[in-house]
mmCIF file of C-alpha atoms and ligand atoms in Angstrom:
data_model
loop_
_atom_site.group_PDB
_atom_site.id
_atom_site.type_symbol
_atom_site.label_atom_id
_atom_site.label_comp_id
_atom_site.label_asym_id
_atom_site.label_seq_id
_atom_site.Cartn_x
_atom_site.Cartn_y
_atom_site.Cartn_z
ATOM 1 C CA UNK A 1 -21.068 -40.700 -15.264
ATOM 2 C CA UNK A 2 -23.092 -40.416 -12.282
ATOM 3 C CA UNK A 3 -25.528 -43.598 -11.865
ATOM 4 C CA UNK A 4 -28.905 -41.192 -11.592
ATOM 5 C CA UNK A 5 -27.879 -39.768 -15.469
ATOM 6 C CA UNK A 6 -29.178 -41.180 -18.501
ATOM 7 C CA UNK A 7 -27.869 -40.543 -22.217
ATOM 8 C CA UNK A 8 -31.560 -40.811 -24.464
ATOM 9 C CA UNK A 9 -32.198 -41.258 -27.760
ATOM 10 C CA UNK A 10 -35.132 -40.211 -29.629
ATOM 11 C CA UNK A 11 -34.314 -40.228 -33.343
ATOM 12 C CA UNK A 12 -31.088 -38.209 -33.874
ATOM 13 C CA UNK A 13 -31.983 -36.676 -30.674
ATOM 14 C CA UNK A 14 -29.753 -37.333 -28.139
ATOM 15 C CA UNK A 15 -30.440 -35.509 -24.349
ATOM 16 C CA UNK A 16 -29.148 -36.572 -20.950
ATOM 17 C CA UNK A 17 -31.404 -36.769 -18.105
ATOM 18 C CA UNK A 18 -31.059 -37.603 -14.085
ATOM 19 C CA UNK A 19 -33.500 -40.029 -12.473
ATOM 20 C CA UNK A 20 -33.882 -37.834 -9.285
ATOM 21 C CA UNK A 21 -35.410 -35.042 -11.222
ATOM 22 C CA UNK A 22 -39.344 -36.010 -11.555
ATOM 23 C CA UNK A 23 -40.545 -33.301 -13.970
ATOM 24 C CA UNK A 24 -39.208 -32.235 -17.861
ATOM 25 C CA UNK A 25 -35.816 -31.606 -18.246
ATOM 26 C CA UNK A 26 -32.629 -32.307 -20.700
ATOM 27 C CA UNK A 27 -29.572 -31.607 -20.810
ATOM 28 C CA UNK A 28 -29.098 -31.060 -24.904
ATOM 29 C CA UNK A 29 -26.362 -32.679 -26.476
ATOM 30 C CA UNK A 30 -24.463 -31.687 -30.276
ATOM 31 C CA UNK A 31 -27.283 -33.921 -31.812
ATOM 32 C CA UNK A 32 -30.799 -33.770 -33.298
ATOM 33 C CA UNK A 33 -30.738 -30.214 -34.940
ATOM 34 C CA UNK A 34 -30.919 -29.087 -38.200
ATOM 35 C CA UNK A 35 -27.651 -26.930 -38.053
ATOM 36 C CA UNK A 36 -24.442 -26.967 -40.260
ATOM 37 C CA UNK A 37 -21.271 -26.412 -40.465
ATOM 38 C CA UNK A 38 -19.889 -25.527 -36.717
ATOM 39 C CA UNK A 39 -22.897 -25.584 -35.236
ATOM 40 C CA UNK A 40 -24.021 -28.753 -36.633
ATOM 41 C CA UNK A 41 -26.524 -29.823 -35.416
ATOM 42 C CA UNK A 42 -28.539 -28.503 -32.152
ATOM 43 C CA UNK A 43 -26.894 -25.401 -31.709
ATOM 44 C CA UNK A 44 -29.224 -23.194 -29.386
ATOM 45 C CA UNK A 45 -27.232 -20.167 -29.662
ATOM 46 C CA UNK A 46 -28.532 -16.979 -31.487
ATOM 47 C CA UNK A 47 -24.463 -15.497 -31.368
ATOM 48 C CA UNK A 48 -22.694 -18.771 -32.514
ATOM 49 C CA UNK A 49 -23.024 -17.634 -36.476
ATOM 50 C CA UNK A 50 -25.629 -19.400 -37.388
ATOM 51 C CA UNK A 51 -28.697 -18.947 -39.430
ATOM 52 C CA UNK A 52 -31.549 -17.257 -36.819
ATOM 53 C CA UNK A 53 -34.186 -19.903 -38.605
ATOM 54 C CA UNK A 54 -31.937 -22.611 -37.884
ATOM 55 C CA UNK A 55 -31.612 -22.071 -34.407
ATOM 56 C CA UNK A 56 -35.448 -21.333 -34.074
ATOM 57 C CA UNK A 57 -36.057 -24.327 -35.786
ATOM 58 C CA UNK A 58 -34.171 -26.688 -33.117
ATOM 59 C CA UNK A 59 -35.903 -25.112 -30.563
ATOM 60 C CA UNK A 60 -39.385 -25.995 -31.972
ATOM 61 C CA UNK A 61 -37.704 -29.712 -32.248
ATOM 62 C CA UNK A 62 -35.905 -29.410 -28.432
ATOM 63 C CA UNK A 63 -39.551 -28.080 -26.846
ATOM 64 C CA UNK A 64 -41.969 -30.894 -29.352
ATOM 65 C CA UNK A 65 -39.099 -33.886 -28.442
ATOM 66 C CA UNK A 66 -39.806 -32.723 -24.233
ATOM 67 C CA UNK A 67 -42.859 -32.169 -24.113
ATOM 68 C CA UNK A 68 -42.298 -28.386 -23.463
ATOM 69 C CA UNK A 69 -44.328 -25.217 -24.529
ATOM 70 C CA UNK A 70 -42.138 -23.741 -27.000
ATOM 71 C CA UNK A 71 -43.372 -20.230 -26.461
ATOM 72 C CA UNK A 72 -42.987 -20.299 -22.768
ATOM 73 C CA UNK A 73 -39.005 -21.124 -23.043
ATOM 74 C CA UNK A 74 -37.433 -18.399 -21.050
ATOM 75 C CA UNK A 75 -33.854 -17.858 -20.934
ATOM 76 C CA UNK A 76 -30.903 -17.013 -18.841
ATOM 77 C CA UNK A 77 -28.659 -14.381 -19.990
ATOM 78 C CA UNK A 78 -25.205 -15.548 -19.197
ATOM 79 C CA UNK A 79 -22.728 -12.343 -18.763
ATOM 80 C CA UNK A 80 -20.863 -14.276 -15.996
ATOM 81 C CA UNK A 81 -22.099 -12.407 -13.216
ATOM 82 C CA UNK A 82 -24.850 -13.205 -10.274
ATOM 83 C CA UNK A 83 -27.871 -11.850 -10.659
ATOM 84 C CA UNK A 84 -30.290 -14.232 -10.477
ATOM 85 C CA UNK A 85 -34.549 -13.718 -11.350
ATOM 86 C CA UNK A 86 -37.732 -15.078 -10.556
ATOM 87 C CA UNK A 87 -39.434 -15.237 -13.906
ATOM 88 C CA UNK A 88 -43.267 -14.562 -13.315
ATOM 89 C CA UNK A 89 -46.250 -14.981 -15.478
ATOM 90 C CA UNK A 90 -45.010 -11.725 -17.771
ATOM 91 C CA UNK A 91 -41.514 -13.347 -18.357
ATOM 92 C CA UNK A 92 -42.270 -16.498 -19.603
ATOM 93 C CA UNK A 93 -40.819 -16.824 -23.549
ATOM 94 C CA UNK A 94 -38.132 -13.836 -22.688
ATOM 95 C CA UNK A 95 -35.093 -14.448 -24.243
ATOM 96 C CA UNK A 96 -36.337 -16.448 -27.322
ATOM 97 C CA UNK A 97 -39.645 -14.803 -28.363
ATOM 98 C CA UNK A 98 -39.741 -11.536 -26.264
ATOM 99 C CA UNK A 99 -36.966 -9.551 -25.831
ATOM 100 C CA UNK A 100 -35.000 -10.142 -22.400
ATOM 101 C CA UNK A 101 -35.473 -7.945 -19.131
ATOM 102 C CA UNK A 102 -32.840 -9.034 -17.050
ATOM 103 C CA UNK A 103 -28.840 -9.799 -17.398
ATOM 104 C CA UNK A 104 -29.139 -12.852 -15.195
ATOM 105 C CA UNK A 105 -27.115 -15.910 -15.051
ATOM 106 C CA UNK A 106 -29.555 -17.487 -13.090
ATOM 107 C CA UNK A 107 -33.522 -17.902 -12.882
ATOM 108 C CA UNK A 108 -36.224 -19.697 -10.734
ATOM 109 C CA UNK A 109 -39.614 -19.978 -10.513
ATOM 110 C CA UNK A 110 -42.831 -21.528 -9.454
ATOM 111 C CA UNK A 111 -44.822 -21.387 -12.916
ATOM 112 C CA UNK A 112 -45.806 -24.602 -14.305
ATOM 113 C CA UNK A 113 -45.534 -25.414 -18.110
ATOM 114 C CA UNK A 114 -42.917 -22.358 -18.535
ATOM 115 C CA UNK A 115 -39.271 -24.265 -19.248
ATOM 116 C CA UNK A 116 -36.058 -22.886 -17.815
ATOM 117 C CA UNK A 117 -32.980 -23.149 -20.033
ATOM 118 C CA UNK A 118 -29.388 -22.037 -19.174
ATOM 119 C CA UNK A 119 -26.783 -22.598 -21.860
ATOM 120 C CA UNK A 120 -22.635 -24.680 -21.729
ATOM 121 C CA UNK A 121 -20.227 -25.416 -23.975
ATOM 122 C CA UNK A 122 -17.934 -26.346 -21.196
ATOM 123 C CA UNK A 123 -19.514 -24.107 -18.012
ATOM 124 C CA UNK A 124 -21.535 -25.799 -15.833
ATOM 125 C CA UNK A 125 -24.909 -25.173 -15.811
ATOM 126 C CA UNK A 126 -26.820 -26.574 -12.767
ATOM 127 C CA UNK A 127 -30.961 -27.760 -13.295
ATOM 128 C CA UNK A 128 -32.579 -27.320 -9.183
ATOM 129 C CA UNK A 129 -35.907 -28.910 -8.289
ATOM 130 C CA UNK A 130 -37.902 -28.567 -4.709
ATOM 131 C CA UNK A 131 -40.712 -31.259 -4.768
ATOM 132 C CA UNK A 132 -41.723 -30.186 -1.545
ATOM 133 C CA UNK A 133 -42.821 -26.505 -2.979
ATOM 134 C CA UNK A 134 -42.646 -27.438 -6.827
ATOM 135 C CA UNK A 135 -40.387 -24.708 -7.511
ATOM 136 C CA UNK A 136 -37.379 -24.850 -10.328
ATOM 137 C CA UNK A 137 -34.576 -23.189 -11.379
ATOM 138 C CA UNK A 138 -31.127 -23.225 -13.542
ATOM 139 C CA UNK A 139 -28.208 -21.596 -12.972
ATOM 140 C CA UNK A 140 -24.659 -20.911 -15.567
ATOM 141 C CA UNK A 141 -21.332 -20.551 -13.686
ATOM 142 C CA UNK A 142 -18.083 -20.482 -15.565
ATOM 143 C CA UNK A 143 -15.162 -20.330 -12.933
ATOM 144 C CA UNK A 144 -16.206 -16.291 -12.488
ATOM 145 C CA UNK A 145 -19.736 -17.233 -11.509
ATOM 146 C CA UNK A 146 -18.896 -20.136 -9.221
ATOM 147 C CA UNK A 147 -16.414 -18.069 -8.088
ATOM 148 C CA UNK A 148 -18.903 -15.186 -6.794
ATOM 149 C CA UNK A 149 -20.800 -17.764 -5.469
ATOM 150 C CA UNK A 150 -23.940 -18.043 -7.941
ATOM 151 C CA UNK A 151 -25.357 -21.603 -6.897
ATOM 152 C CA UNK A 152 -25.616 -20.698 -2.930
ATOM 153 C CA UNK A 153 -27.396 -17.455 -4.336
ATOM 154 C CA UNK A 154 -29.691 -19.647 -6.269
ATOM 155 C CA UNK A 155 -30.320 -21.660 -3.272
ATOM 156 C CA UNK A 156 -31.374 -18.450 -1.023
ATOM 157 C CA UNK A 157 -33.110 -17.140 -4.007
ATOM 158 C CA UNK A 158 -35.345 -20.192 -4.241
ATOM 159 C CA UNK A 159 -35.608 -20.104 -0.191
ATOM 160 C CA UNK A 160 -36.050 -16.631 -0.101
ATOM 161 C CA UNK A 161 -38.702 -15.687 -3.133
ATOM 162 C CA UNK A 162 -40.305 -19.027 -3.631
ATOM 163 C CA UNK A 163 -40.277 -20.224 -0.261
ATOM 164 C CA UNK A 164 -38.334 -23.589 -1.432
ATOM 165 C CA UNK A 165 -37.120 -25.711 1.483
ATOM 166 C CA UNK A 166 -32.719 -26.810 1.305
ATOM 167 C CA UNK A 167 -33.520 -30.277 2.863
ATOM 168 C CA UNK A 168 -36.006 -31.269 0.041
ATOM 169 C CA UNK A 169 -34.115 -29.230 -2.812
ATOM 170 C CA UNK A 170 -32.324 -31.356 -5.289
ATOM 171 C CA UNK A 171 -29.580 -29.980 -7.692
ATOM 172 C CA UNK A 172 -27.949 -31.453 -10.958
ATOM 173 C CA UNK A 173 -24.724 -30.243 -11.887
ATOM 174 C CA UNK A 174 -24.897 -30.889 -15.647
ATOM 175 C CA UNK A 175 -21.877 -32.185 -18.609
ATOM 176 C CA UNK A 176 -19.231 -29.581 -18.310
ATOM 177 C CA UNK A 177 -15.281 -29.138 -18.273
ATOM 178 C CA UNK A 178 -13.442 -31.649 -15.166
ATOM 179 C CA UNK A 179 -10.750 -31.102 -13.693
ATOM 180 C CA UNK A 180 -8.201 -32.893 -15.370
ATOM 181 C CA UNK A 181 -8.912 -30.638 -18.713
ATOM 182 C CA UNK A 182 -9.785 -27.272 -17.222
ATOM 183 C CA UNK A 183 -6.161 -26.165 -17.069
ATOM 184 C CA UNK A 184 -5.791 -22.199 -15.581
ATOM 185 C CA UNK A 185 -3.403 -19.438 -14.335
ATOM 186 C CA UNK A 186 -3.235 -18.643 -11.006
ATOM 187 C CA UNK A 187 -6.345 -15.943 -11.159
ATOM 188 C CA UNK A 188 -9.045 -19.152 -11.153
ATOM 189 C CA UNK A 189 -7.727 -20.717 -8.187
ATOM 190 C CA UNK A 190 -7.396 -16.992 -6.149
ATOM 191 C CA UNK A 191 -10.452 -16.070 -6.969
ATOM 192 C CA UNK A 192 -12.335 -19.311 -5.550
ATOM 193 C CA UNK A 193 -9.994 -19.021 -2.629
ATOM 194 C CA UNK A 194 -11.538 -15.633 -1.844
ATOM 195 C CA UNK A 195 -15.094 -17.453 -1.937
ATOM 196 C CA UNK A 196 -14.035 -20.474 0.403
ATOM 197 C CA UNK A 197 -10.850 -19.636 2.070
ATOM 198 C CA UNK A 198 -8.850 -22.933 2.710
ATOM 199 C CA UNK A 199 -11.764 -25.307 2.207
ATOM 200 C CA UNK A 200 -11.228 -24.663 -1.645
ATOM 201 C CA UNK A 201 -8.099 -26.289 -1.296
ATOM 202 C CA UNK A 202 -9.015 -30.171 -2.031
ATOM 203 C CA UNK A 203 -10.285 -28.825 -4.968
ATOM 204 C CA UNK A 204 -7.139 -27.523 -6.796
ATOM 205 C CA UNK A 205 -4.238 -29.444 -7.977
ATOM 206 C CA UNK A 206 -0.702 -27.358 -9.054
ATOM 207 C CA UNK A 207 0.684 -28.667 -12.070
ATOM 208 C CA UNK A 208 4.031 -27.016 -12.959
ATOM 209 C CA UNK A 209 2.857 -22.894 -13.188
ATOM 210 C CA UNK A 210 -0.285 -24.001 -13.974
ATOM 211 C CA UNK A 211 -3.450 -25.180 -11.933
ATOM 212 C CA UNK A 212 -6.197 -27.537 -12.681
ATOM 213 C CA UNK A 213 -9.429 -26.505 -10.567
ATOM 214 C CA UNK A 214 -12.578 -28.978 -9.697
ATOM 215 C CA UNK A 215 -15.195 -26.460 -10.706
ATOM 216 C CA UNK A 216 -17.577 -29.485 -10.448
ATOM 217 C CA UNK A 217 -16.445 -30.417 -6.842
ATOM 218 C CA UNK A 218 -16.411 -27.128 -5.778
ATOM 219 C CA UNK A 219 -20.105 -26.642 -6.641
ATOM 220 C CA UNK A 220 -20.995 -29.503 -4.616
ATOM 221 C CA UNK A 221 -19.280 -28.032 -1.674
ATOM 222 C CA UNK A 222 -21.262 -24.966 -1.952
ATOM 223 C CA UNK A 223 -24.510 -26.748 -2.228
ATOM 224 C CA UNK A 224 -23.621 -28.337 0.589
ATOM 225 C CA UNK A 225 -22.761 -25.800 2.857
ATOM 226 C CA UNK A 226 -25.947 -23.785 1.555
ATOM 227 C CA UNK A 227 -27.976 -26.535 3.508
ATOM 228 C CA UNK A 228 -28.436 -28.948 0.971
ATOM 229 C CA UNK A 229 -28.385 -32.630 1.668
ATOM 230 C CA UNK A 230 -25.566 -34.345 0.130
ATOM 231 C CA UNK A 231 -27.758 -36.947 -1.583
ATOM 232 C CA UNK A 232 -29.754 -34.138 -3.325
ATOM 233 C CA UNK A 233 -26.765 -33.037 -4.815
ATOM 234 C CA UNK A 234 -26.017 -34.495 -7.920
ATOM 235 C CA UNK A 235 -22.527 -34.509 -10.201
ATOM 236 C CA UNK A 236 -23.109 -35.430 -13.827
ATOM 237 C CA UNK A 237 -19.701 -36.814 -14.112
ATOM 238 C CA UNK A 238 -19.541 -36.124 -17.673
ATOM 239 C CA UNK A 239 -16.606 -34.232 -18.972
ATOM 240 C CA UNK A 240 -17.375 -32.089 -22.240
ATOM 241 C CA UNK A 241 -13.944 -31.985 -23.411
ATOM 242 C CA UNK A 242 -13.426 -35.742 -23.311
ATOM 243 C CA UNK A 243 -16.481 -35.996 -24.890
ATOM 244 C CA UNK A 244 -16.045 -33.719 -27.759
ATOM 245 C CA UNK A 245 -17.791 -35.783 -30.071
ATOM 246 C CA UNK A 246 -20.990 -35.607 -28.372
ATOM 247 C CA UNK A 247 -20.890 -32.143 -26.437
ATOM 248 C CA UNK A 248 -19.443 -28.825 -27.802
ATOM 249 C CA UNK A 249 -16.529 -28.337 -25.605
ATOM 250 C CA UNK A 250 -15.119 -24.337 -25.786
ATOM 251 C CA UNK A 251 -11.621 -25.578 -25.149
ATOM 252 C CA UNK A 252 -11.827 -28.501 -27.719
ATOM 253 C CA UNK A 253 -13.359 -26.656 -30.536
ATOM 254 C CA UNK A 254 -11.277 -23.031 -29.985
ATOM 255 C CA UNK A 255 -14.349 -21.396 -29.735
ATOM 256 C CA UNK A 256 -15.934 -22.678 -33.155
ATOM 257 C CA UNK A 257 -19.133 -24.320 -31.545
ATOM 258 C CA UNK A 258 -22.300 -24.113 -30.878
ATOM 259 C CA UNK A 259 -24.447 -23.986 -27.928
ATOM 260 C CA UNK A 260 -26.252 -26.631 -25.450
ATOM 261 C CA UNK A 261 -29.097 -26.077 -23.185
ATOM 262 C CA UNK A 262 -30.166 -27.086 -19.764
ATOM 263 C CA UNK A 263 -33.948 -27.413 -19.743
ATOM 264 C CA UNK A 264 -36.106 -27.684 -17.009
ATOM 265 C CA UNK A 265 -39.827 -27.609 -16.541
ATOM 266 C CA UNK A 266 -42.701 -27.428 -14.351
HETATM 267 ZN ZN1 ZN B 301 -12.129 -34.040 -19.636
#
C-alpha cells in the first residue's frame, strides 16, 4: 500500500483514504452496510440483486459517515467508454435520486458540497483534486477505458472546462486488480499498445499464451505524460483480488458481488 493511503474505521465502517487529498473522499470497502447475502454489506450497486432499500440505505450511512450531502451524490455511469461530464448545479443527485443524463465513465466539476462517486469491483477508479482551482473529479477505467485513454481525457477535461492547472492536479488511483492477478488474452495488451505504442511495453509481462497487464502502472504513465507531476500521482497499491476479504474483487467472487464507490467532495 502506498504510504499517503489510510485503511479507517468508524464502527463497521471501513473506507480508505490518501493523505494528499485535502477535501471528503473514500474509497468504500465490503464493510459497514446493511446488505446480505452477496452483497453483504456496503454494496452501492442498484444492478448487483439486491434489495433497492438496502442499497439506498448504505448510501444514507456512506454520505452521514463522510460528511457528504446525500442528495447531492451524483454518479458516473460506467458503460466502459470515454465520455466524460462536467456536472453543474442541475446534475447534482443524478444517478441516485434523479434519473441520469449522461452515459459517462467519467465526471468533474467545480461545485462544492456535491460528492462525485465512480464505482470498482476490480476496475480502477481514479479520485482527481486541483487545489489550485478547487476543482474535482473521478474517473472508471476497466482495461477498455484505460485503453481509450479516459484518465488523460479527464485531465484535459478538467484543464479544458474547469480551467484546472496539470502541475497542481493530484490524482489517486484507487484498490483495484494488479498485475500479478489480472491475467488476459492477447486483445488487453493490443489494445493498450494502440494507445502507447512501445512505451506500454514495461507494463506487460507474457506468461505462457497468456499476458498479465499493469493497468495500475499504465495509468500512471498516462498521467504523467498528460502533464502531471509525478508526485501528484498517486498508486493505491492495494490489490482487490488479494484482498478479497475486504474488497469485492469481480475475478475472485465470479461475478457474485457487490459494488464499491470512489467518493469525492468539494
Ligand atoms: Zn492481487
Amino acid at each position: 500500500m502506498h504510504p499517503s493511503m489510510h485503511r479507517n474505521e468508524r464502527g463497521s465502517f471501513v473506507y480508505y483514504t490518501c493523505d494528499r487529498l485535502p477535501v471528503r473522499h473514500a474509497f468504500t470497502t465490503k464493510f459497514g452496510g446493511v446488505s446480505r447475502g452477496d452483497c453483504e454489506s456496503l454494496n452501492l450497486g442498484f444492478n448487483r440483486g439486491d434489495e433497492r432499500e438496502n442499497v439506498l440505505e448504505n448510501y444514507r450511512i456512506l454520505a452521514e459517515q463522510l460528511g457528504m450531502d446525500e442528495g447531492r451524490i451524483t454518479m458516473t455511469k460506467q458503460i466502459h467508454d470515454t465520455q466524460i461530464s462536467v456536472v453543474t448545479e442541475g446534475e447534482a443527485g443524478m444517478g441516485l435520486h434523479q434519473p441520469m443524463a449522461w452515459e459517462s465513465d467519467a465526471i468533474v466539476t467545480a461545485l462544492p458540497e456535491t460528492p462525485l462517486c465512480g464505482f470498482y469491483a476490480d476496475c480502477v477508479v481514479t479520485l482527481f483534486y486541483d487545489p489550485a482551482t478547487r476543482t474535482a473529479g473521478v474517473a472508471h477505467a476497466g482495461w477498455r477505458g484505460m485503453a481509450a485513454g479516459i484518465l488523460p481525457k479527464t485531465v484535459e477535461v478538467m484543464a479544458e472546462k474547469l480551467g484546472a492547472k496539470r502541475e497542481s492536479l493530484i490524482a489517486v488511483l484507487g484498490p483495484s486488480i494488479r498485475q500479478e492477478c489480472f491475467e488476459t488474452d492477447a486483445d488487453v495488451p493490443e489494445a493498450m499498445e494502440r494507445l502507447m505504442g512501445e512505451r506500454v511495453h514495461p507494463f506487460i509481462a507474457e506468461k505462457g499464451v497468456k499476458f498479465h497487464v499493469d493497468l495500475q502502472g499504465i495509468g500512471v504513465r498516462l498521467l504523467t505524460d498528460a502533464g502531471l507531476s509525478p508526485e501528484n500521482v498517486i498508486d493505491s497499491g492495494i490489490c482487490t483480488k488479494c484482498c478479497a476479504d475486504e474488497f469485492w474483487s469481480h475475478r475472485a467472487t465470479h461475478g457474485h458481488r457487490g459494488v464499491q464507490g470512489g467518493i469525492i467532495c468539494l
